[in-house]
XYZ file of C-alpha atoms in Angstrom:
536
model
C 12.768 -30.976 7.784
C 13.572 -31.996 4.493
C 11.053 -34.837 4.707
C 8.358 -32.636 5.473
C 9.466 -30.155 2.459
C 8.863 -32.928 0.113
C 5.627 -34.323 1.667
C 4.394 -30.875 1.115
C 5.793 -30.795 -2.235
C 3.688 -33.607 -3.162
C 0.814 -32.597 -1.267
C 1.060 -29.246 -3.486
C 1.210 -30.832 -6.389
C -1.649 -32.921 -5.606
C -3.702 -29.924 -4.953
C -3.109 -27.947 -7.700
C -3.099 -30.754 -10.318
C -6.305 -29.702 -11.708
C -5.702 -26.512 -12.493
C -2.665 -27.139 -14.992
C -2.356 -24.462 -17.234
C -2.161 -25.151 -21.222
C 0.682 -25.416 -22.975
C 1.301 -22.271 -24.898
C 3.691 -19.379 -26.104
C 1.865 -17.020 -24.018
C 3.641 -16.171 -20.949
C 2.851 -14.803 -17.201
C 5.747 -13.423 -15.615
C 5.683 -13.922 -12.414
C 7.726 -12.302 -8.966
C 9.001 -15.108 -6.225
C 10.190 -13.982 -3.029
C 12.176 -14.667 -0.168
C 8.690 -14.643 2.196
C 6.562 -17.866 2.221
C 3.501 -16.019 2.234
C 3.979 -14.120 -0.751
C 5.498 -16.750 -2.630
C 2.438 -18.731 -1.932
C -0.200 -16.146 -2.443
C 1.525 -15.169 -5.938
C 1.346 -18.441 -7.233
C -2.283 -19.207 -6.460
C -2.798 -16.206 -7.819
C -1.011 -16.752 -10.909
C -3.049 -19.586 -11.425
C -5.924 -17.308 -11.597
C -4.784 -15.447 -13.875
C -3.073 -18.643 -16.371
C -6.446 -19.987 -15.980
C -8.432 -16.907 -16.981
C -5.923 -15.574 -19.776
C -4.634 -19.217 -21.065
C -1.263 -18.210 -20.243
C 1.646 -20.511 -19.165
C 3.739 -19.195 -15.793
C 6.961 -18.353 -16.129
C 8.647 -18.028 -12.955
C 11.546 -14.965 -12.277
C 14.322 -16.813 -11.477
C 16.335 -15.035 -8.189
C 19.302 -16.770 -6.485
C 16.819 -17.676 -3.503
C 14.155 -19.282 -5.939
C 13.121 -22.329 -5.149
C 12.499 -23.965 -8.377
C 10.983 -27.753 -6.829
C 8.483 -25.450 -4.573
C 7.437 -23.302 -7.661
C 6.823 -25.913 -9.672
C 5.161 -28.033 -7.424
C 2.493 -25.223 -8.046
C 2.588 -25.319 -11.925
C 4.200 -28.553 -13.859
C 4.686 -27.211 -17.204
C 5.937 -23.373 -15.549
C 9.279 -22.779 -16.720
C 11.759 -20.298 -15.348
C 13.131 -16.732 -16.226
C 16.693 -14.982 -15.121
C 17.730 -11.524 -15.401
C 20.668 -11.264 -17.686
C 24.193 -10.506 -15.980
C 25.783 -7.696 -17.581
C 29.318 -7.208 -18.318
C 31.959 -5.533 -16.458
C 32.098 -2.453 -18.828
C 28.028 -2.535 -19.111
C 28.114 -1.639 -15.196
C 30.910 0.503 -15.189
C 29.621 2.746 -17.724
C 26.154 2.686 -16.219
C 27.838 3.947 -13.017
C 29.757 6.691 -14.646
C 26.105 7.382 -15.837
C 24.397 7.193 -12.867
C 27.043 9.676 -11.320
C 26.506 11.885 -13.739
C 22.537 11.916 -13.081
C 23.352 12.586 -9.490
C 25.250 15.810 -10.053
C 23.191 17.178 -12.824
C 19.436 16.261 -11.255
C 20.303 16.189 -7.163
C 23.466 18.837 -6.880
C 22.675 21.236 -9.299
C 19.052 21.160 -10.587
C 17.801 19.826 -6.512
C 14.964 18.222 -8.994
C 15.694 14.652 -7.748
C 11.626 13.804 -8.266
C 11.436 14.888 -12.216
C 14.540 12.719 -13.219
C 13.351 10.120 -16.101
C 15.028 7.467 -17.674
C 14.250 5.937 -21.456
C 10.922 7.871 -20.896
C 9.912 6.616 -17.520
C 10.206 8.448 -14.256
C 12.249 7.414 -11.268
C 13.004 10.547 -9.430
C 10.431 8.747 -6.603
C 11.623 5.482 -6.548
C 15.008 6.895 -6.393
C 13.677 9.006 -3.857
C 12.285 6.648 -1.383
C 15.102 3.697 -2.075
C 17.660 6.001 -0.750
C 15.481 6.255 2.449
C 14.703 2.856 2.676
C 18.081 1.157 1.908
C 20.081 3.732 4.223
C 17.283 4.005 6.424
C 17.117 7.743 6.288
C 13.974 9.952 7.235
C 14.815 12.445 4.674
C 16.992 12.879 1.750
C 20.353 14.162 2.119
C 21.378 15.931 -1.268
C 25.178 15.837 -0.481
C 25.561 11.873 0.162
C 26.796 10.764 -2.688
C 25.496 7.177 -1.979
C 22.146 8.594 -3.811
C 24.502 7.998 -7.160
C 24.747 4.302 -6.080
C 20.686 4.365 -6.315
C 20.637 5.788 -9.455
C 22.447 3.323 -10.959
C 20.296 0.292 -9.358
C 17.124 1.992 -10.501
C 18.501 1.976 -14.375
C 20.158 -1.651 -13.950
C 16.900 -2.912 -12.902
C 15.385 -0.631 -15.919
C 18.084 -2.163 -18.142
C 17.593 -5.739 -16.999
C 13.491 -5.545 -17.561
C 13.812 -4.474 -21.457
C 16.426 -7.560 -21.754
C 14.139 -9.696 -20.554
C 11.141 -8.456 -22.462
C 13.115 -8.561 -25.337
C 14.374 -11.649 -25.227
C 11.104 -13.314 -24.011
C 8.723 -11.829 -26.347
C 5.882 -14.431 -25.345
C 5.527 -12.142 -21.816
C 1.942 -11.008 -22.471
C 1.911 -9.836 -18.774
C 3.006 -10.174 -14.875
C 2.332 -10.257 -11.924
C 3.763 -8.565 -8.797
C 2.922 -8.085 -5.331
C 5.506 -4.239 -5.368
C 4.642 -2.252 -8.167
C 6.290 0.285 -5.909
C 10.433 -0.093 -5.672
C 12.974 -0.362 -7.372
C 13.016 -3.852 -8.060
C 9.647 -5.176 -9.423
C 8.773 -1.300 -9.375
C 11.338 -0.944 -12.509
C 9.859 -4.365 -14.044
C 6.354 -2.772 -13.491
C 6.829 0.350 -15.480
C 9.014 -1.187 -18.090
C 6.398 -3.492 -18.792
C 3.511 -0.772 -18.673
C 5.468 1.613 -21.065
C 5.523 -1.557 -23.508
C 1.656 -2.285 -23.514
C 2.016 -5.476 -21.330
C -0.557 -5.501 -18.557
C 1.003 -5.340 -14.592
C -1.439 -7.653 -11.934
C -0.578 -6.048 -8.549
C -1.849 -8.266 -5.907
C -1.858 -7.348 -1.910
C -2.047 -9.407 0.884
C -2.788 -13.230 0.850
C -2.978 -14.090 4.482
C -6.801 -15.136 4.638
C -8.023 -11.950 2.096
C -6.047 -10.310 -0.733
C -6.546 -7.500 -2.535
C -5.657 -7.946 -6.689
C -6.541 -5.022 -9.346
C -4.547 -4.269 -13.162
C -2.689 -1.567 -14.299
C -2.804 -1.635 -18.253
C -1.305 1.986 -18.728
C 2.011 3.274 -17.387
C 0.238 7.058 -16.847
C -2.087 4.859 -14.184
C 1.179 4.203 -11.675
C 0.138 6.799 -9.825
C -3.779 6.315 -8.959
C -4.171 4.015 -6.115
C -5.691 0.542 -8.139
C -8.422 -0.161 -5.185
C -9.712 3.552 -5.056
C -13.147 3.720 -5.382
C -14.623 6.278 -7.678
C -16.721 9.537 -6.473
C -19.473 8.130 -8.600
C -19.586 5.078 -6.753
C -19.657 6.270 -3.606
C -22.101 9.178 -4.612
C -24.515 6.501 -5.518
C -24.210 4.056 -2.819
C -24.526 6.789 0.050
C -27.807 7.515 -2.024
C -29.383 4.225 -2.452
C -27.678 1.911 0.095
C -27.376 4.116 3.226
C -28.440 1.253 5.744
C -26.342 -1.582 3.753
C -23.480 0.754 4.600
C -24.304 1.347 8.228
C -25.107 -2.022 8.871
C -21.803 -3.503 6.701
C -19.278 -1.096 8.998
C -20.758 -2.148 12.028
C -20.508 -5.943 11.382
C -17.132 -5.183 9.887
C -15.621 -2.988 12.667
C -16.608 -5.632 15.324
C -14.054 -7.894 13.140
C -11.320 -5.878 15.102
C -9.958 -8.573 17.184
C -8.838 -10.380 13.640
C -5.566 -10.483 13.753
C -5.052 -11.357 9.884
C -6.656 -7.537 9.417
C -3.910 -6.061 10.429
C -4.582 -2.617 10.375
C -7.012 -1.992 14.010
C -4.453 -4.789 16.166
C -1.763 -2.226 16.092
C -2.951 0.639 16.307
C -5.593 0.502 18.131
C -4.275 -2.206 20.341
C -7.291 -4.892 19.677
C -10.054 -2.280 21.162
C -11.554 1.145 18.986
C -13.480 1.390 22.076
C -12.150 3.324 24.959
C -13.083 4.859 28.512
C -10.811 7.669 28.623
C -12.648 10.863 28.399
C -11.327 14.459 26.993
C -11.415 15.656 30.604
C -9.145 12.406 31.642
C -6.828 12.931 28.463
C -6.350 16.768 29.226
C -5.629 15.914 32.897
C -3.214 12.869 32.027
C -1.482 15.124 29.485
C -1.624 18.331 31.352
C -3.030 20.059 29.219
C -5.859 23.569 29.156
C -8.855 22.779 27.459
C -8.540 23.654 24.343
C -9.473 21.892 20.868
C -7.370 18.804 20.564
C -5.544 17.775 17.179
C -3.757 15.136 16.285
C -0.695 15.217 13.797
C -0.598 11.090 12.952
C 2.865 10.562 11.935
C 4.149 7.721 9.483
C 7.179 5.793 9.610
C 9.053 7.930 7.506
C 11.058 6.230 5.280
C 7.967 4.201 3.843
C 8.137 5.346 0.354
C 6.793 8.703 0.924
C 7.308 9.777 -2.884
C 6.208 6.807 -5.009
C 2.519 6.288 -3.875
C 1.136 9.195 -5.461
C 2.122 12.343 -8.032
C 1.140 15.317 -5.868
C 2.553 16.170 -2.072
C 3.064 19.625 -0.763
C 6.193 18.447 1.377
C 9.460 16.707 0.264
C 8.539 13.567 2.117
C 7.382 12.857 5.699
C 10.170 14.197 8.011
C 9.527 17.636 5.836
C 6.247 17.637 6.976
C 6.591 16.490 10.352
C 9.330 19.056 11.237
C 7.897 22.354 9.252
C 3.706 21.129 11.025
C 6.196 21.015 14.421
C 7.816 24.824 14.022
C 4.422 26.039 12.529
C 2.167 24.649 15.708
C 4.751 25.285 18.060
C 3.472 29.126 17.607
C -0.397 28.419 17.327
C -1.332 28.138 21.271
C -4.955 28.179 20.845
C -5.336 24.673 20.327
C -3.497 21.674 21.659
C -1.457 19.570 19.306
C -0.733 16.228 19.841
C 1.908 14.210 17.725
C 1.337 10.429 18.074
C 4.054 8.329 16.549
C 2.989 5.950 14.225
C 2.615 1.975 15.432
C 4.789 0.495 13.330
C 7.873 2.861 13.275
C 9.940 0.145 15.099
C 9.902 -1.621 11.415
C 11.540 1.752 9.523
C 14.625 3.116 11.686
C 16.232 6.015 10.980
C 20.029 6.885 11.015
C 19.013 11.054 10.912
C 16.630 11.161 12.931
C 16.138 10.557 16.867
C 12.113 11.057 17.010
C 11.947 10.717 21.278
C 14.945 13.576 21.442
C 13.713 16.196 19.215
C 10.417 15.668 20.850
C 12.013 15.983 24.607
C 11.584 19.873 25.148
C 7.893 21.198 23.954
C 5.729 24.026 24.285
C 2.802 23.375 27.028
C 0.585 23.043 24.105
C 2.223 20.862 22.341
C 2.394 16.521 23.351
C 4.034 13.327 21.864
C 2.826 10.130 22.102
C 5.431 7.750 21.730
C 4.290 4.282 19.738
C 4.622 1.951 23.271
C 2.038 4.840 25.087
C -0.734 4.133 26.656
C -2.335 6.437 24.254
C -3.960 4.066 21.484
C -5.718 5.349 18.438
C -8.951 4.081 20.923
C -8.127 7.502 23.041
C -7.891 9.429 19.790
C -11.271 8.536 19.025
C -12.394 9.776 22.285
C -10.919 12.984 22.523
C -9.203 14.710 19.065
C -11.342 17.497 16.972
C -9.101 16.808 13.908
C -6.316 14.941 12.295
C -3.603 15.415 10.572
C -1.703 13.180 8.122
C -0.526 12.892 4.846
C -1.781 10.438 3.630
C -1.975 7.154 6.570
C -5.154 5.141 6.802
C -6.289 7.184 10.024
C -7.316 10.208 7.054
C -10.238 8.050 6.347
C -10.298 5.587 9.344
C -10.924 8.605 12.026
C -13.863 10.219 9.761
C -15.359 6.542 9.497
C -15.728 5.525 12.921
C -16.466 8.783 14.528
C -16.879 11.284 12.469
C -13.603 13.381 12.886
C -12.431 15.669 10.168
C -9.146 15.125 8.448
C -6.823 17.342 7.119
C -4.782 15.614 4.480
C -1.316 17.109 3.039
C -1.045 14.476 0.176
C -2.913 13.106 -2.856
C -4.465 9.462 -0.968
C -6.066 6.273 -1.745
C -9.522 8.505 -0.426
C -9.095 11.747 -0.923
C -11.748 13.751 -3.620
C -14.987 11.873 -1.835
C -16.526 14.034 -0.071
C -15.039 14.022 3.539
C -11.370 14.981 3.722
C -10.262 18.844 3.797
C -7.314 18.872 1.698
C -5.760 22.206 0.332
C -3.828 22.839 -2.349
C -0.905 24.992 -1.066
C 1.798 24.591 1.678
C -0.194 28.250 2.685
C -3.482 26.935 2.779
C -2.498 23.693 4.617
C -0.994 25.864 7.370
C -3.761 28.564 7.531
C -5.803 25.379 8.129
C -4.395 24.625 10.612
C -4.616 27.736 12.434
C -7.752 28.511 11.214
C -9.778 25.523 10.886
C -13.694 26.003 12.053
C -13.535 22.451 14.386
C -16.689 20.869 14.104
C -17.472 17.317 13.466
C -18.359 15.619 10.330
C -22.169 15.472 8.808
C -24.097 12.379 8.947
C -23.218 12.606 5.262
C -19.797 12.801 5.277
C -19.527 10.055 7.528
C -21.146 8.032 5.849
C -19.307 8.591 2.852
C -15.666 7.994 4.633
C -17.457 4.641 5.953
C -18.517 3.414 2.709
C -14.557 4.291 1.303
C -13.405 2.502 4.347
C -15.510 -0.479 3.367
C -14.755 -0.458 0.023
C -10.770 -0.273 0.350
C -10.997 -3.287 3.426
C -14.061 -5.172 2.482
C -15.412 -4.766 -0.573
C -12.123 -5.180 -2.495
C -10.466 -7.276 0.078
C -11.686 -10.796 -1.178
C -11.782 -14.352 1.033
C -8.826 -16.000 0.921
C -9.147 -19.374 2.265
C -5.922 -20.595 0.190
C -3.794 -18.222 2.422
C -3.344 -19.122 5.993
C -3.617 -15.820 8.302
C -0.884 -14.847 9.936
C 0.129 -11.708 12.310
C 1.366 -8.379 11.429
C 4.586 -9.420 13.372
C 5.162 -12.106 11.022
C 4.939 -10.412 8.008
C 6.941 -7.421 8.819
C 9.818 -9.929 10.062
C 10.206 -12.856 8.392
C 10.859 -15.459 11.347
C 12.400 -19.083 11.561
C 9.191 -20.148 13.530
C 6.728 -18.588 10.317
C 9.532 -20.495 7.413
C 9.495 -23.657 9.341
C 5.228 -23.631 9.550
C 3.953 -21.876 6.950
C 4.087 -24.954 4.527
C 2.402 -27.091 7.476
C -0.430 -24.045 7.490
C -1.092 -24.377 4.084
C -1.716 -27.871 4.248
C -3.867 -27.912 6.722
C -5.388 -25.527 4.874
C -5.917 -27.398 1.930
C -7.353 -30.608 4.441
C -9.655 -28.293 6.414
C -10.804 -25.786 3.165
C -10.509 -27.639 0.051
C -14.525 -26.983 -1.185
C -14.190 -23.469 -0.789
C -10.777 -22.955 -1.864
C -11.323 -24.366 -5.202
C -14.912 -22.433 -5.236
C -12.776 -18.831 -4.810
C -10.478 -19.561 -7.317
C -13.126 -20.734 -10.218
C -15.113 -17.257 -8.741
C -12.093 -15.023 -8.921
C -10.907 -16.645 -12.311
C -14.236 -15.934 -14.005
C -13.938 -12.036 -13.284
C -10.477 -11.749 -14.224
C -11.550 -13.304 -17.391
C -14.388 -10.837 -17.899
C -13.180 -8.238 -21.047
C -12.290 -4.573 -19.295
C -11.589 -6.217 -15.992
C -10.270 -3.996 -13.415
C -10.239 -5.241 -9.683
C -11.950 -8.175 -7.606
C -14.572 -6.614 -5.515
C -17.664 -7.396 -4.392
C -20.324 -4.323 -4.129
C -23.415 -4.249 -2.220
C -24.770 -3.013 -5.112
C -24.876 -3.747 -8.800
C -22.507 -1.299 -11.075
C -25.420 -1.821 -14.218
C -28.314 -0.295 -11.692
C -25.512 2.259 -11.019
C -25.631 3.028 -14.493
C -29.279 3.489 -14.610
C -29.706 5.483 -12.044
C -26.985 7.984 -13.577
C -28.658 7.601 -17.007
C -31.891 8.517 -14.930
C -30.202 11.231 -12.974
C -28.886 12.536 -16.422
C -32.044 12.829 -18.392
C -34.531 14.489 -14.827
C -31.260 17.222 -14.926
C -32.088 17.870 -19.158
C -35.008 17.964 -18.640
């Protein structure tokens, strides 16, 4: 094994040997991880950006870093560590942090406002809890929320240290700008003026956008804009068409991701309503579907606005509220990956066990794929999961959305503005599909979030969902093998994607890699245009 490492050490170093950054006081910072992929992805990726911004990489220095694989990358990279803090630095911070707990979770309950040195942290606080005790829902009385307090202001403490004492960091890069680990870094670093690179993925496509502003945390980078989509839906309707049926046909694509899971490998399925309604014994009655998340996946830090707490919240108070609305059928369908978030409070298949006749749950190992849904629901429900714009796309279902998204505000989602509304909604809702409009609209989102801004690449070998949820022995001990080949098999067009994404990142006001089927300067004229036929 070790013989391998350093043939692929070399081979690395071979690779990448022509891209050697400059030497110069200007400084990337860069996240490493414990996951090959990422690791990998990030420093291609910081080569982008060195090569684009003449910046030097500057590694952060964990325990698990390894410095010969880093710098096989980047010769003339260097290294950064977090300070270690005293004994009495931690101890007060503690004494802090409990204090914070009483005063913001015990006896203000305003966990979500609490800031500290000017930037908030009530969500990540929030969602770390959940995710580090693996929790559905906060629990205001566990005092172990004081223990997350004080990580989110060491990490806060450790970030201006750094900063300070490297004042050459002109910017960095991180694959979590959610978190309470790079999440911390992120904000520190936006609430000093130094620009955050977020990129996502890196198995065979990644996604990679900017933040420059610390007010900007909270708008989803890829989003597209309602201007953007207004104009493409009015000059490129058959582009669009034509684009999301190539690109749904991609399904079987395992480096996707997103339709393997849930939808099994196959959107298309032969059950019909009257099969469902039989199989699930239900009357016939509208059908809608409450698509759950796994709840402890930072429910708080994605966006500013939700009407509920976090995910159980809704879950449980949609559950009592539909419980009483017989007329229609409501069917709660566990969401495909909730194997990867357990939860300690909460025992989904038991509180599930005894339900009205009108009500169903579909475990995540059913028979029941998102396929079915397609088939057979009126309208879904979510907060804010990828089936809010993935069920108006492919057929044309409306979606009622409890939670500012990465789509909502484009013309196809119904999303009110009070828990009141939300539930009259539900009980209320006129159930009739989507225009041709509309549709089109959530498919041109839906392209632009997982085509148009999820760019080639070939430098990342794909790998499955499985694999990058659980970090295997079989994925550590090929990855490096993968990437060679890689590099053998790919070289030409490797090389061509990173000069191509380089040059835009370069570009002044650059905001995200994508690649529209239409030009954003005729976009501009035709707005100009639209502007002066409305004066006049």
């Amino acid at each position: 094994m070790l013989e391998e490492f350093d043939s692929f050490i070399n081979i690395n170093k071979d690779f990448w040997s022509k891209f050697n950054e400059i030497d110069t006081n200007k400084l990337i910072l860069v996240e490493t991880a414990g996951h090959p992929t990422i690791n990998h992805a990030n420093a291609v990726t910081a080569k982008m950006i060195a090569r684009a911004k003449g910046f030097r990489i500057a590694w952060i220095k964990y325990n698990a870093t390894d410095e010969k694989l880093m710098q096989s990358y980047s010769e003339n990279s260097i290294f950064l560590s977090f300070k270690k803090h005293t004994l009495f630095f931690k101890i007060r911070l503690k004494l802090i942090a409990i204090h914070y707990y009483l005063m913001h979770v015990l006896v203000r309950n305003r966990l979500l406002s609490f800031e500290y040195k000017g930037i908030r942290y009530g969500d990540f606080i929030y969602d770390g809890y959940l995710a580090q005790y693996s929790m559905a829902t906060l629990h205001r009385f566990d005092a172990r929320i004081a223990k997350i307090f004080y990580s989110a202001m060491l990490y806060d403490e450790e970030a201006r240290e750094i900063l300070k004492r490297n004042s050459a960091i002109k910017a960095v890069l991180v694959t979590h700008y959610m978190g309470i680990g790079t999440g911390c870094l992120s904000r520190v670093c936006l609430q000093q003026n130094i620009p955050v690179y977020l990129k996502v993925g890196g198995c065979d496509i990644f996604g990679f956008s900017v933040f420059n502003r610390l007010s900007e945390v909270y708008n989803y980078p890829l989003k597209p804009t309602k201007d953007e989509i207004d104009f493409a839906v009015s000059n490129y309707k058959n582009e669009i068409e034509k684009d999301f049926k190539n690109f749904i046909e991609e399904v079987s694509n395992k480096s996707k991701g997103g339709f393997n899971i849930a939808y099994d490998n196959n959107i298309h399925s032969d059950v019909t309503r009257e099969q469902f309604l039989k199989h699930m014994a239900l009357e016939d009655k509208p059908i809608i579907f409450i698509m759950l998340h796994a709840f402890n996946d930072f429910p708080r830090s994605h966006f500013e606005s939700m009407l509920f707490n976090d995910f159980y919240d809704w879950f449980i108070q949609t559950l009592k509220f539909v419980s009483k609305v017989k007329s229609r059928n409501w069917i709660f369908k566990e969401h495909p990956t909730n194997r990867f978030y357990p939860t300690k409070d909460l025992d989904l298949n038991k509180i599930m066990r005894h339900l009205p006749e009108h009500v169903r749950f579909v475990s995540q190992d059913h028979v029941i794929k998102s396929s079915v849904v397609l088939n057979v629901a009126d309208a879904i429900v979510t907060c804010l999961g990828t089936a809010g714009v993935e069920m108006p796309a492919l057929q044309g279902i409306p979606s009622i959305i409890a939670s500012d998204t990465f789509y909502d505000g484009l013309g196809f989602t119904i999303k009110p503005s009070t828990k009141k509304e939300y539930f009259e909604i539900l009980a209320n809702m006129d159930l009739k599909p989507l225009s041709a409009e509309q549709q089109l609209r959530a498919k041109c989102c839906y392209l632009y979030l997982y085509k148009y801004c999820m760019m080639p690449f070939a430098a990342g070998p794909p790998i499955t969902v499985e694999e990058i949820s659980i970090i295997s022995k079989q994925l550590m001990d090929s990855y490096n093998g993968r990437v060679s080949k890689a590099y053998k098999e790919k070289s030409d067009l490797i090389y061509s994607q990173f000069y191509e994404y380089a040059g835009e990142i370069k570009k002044e006001g650059f905001k995200r890699l994508v690649r529209l089927p239409f030009d954003l300067m005729e976009m501009s004229d035709y707005y100009m245009k639209l502007f002066v036929e409305l004066k006049d």
